[in-house]
Tab-separated table of C-alpha atoms in Angstrom:
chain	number	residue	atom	x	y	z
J	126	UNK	CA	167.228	150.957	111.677
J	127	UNK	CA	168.360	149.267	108.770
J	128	UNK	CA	169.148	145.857	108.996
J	129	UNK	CA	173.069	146.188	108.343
J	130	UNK	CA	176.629	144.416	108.896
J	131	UNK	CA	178.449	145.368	111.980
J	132	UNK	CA	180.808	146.808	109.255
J	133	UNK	CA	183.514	147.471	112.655
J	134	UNK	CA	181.779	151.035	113.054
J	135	UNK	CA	182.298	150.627	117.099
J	136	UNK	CA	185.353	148.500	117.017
J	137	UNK	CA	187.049	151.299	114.603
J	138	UNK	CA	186.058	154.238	116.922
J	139	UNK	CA	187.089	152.306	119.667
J	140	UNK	CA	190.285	150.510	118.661
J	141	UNK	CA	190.823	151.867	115.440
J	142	UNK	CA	193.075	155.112	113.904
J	143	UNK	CA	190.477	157.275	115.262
J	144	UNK	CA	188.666	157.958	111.803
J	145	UNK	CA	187.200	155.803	108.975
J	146	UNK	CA	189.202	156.793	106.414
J	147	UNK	CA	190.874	155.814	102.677
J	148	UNK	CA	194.502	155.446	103.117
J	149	UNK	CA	197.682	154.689	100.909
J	150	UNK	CA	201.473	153.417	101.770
J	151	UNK	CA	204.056	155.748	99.727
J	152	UNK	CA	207.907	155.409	100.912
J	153	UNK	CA	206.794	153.032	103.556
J	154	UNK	CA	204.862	155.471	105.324
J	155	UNK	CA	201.271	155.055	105.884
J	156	UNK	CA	199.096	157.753	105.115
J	157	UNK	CA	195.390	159.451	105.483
J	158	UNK	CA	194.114	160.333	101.963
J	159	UNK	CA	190.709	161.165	103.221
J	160	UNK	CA	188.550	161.029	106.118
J	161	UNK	CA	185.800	162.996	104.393
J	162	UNK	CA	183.454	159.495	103.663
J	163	UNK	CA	181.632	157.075	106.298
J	164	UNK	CA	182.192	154.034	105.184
J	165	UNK	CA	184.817	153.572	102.422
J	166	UNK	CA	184.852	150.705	100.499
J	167	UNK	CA	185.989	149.462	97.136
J	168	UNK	CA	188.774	151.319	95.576
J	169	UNK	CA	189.323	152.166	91.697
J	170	UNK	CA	191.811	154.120	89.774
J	171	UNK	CA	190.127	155.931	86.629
J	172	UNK	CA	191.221	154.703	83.506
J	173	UNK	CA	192.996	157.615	82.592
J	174	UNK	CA	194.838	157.411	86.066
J	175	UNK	CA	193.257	161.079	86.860
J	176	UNK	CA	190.789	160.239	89.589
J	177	UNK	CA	190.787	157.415	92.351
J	178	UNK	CA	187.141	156.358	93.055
J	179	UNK	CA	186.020	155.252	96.270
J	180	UNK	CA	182.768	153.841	96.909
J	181	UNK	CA	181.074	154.457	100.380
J	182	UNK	CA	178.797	151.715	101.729
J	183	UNK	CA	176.915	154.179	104.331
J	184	UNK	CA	173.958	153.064	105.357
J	185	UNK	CA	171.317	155.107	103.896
J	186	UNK	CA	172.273	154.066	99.936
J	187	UNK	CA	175.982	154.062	98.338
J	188	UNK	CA	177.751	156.578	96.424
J	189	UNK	CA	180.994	157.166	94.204
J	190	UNK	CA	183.555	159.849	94.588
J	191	UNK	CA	186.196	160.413	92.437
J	192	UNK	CA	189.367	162.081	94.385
J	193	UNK	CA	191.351	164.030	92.330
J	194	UNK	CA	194.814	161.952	92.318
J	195	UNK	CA	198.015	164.187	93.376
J	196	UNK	CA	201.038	164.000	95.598
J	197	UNK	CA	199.401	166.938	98.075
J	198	UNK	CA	197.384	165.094	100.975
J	199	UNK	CA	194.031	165.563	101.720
J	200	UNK	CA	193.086	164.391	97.955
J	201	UNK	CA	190.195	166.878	96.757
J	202	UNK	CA	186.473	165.313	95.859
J	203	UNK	CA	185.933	166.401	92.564
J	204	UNK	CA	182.501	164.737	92.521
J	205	UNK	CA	179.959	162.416	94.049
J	206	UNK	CA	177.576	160.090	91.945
J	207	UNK	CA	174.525	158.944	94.880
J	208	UNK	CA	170.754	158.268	94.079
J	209	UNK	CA	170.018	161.822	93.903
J	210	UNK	CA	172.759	163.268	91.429
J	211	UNK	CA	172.113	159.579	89.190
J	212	UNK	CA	167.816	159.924	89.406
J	213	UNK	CA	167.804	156.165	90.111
J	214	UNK	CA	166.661	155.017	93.965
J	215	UNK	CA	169.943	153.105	95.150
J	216	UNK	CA	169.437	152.687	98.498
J	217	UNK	CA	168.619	149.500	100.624
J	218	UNK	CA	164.783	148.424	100.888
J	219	UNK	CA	162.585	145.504	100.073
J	220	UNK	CA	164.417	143.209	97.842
J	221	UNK	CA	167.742	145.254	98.156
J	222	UNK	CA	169.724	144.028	101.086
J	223	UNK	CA	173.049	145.304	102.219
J	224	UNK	CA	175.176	147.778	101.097
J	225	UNK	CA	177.611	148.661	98.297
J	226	UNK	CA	181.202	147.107	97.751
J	227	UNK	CA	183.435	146.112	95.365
J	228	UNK	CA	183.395	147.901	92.182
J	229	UNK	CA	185.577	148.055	88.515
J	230	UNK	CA	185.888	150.579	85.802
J	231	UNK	CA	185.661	148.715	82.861
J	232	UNK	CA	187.823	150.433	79.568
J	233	UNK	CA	184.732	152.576	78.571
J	234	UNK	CA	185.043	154.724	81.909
J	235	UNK	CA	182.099	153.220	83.502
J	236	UNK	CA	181.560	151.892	86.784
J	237	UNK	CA	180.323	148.076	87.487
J	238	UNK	CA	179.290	148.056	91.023
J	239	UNK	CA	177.308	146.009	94.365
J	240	UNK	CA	174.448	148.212	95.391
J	241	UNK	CA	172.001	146.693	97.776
J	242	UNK	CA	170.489	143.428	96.383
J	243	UNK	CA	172.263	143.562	92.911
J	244	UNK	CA	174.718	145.942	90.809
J	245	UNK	CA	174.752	149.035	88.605
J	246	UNK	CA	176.381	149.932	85.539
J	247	UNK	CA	176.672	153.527	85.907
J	248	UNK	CA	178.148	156.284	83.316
J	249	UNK	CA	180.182	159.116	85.416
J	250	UNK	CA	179.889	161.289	82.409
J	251	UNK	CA	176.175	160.940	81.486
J	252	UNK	CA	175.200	160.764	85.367
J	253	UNK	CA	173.416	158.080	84.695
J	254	UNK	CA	172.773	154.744	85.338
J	255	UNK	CA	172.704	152.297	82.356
J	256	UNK	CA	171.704	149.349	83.585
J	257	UNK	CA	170.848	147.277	86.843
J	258	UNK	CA	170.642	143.451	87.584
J	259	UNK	CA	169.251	142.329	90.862
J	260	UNK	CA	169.455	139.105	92.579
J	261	UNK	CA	167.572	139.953	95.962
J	262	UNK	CA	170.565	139.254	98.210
J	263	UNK	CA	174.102	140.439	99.474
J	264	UNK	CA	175.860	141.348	96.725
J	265	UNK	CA	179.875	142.032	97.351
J	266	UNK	CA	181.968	142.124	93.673
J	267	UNK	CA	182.463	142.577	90.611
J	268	UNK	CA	185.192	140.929	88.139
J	269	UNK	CA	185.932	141.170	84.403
J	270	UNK	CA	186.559	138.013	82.859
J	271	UNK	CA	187.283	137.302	79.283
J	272	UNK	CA	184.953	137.655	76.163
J	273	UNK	CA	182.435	139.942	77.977
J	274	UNK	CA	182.361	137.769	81.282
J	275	UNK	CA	181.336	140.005	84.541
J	276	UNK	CA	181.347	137.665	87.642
J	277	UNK	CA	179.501	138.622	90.697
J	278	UNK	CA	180.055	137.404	93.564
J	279	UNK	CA	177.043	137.566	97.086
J	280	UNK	CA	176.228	135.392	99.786
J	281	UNK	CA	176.809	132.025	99.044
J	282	UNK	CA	177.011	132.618	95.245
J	283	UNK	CA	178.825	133.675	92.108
J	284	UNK	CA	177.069	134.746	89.005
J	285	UNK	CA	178.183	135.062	85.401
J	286	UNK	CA	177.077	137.843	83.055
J	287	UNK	CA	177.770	138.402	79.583
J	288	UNK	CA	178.438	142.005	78.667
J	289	UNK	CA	177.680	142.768	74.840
């Protein structure tokens, strides 16, 4: 088995709401927005406010869905982006430890995200992924700074980039 974080998988079926799920407080009332990933994980809302992404940090490689945003609950998956739909291997392996996490849509529409050992820059339009740095370890998120800064953040560091 992959070598993975606890990530509360037998605490949540045992203590928890009874499902891993993505959920949201509107007029104080807590609410299921979907059960339908395995582990959900960082959180993003589309630039144009359509879609809310939610990347799921399962096991066997991450992947992106983008939840159509509305007032009627369960939100609907519009799409997934995963190794197989991008063409680019994703998963954990040698050199690529852990799992996906944090993520941020940066003003172009694309998605800066922790993948095992490093991150992606991947285009939801294209299907594609544009770019990938990796450091060999943990990685756990991603942060815009100013004049093209991207800050990174695994175990026991932080890393700048400089976008151009």
């Amino acid at each position: 088995e992959h070598p993975d974080q606890p990530y509360l998988d037998e605490r949540c079926e045992r203590e928890g709401a009874g499902c891993k799920g993505v959920y949201r407080v509107r007029k104080g009332k807590v609410e299921l927005v979907t059960k339908e990933l395995d582990r959900p994980n960082g959180l993003a809302i589309s630039n144009d406010g359509r879609f809310l992404w939610v990347c799921n940090s399962a096991k066997e490689g991450p992947s992106w869905s983008a939840f159509f945003l509305s007032d009627a609950l369960p939100l609907v998956r519009s799409f997934v982006l995963d190794s197989r739909s991008l063409g680019q291997d994703l998963t954990p392996g040698p050199g690529r430890p852990g799992a996906s996490d944090g993520f941020r849509v940066d003003v172009e529409g694309r998605i800066w995200s922790t993948i095992p050992g490093g991150i992606a820059v991947i285009h939801p339009a294209r299907n594609t992924v544009l770019a990938e740095v990796r450091f060999k370890t943990n990685t756990s998120n991603v942060e815009f700074g100013d004049n093209g800064d991207v800050f990174v953040t695994g175990v026991g560091h932080l890393w700048r980039l400089r976008r151009q």
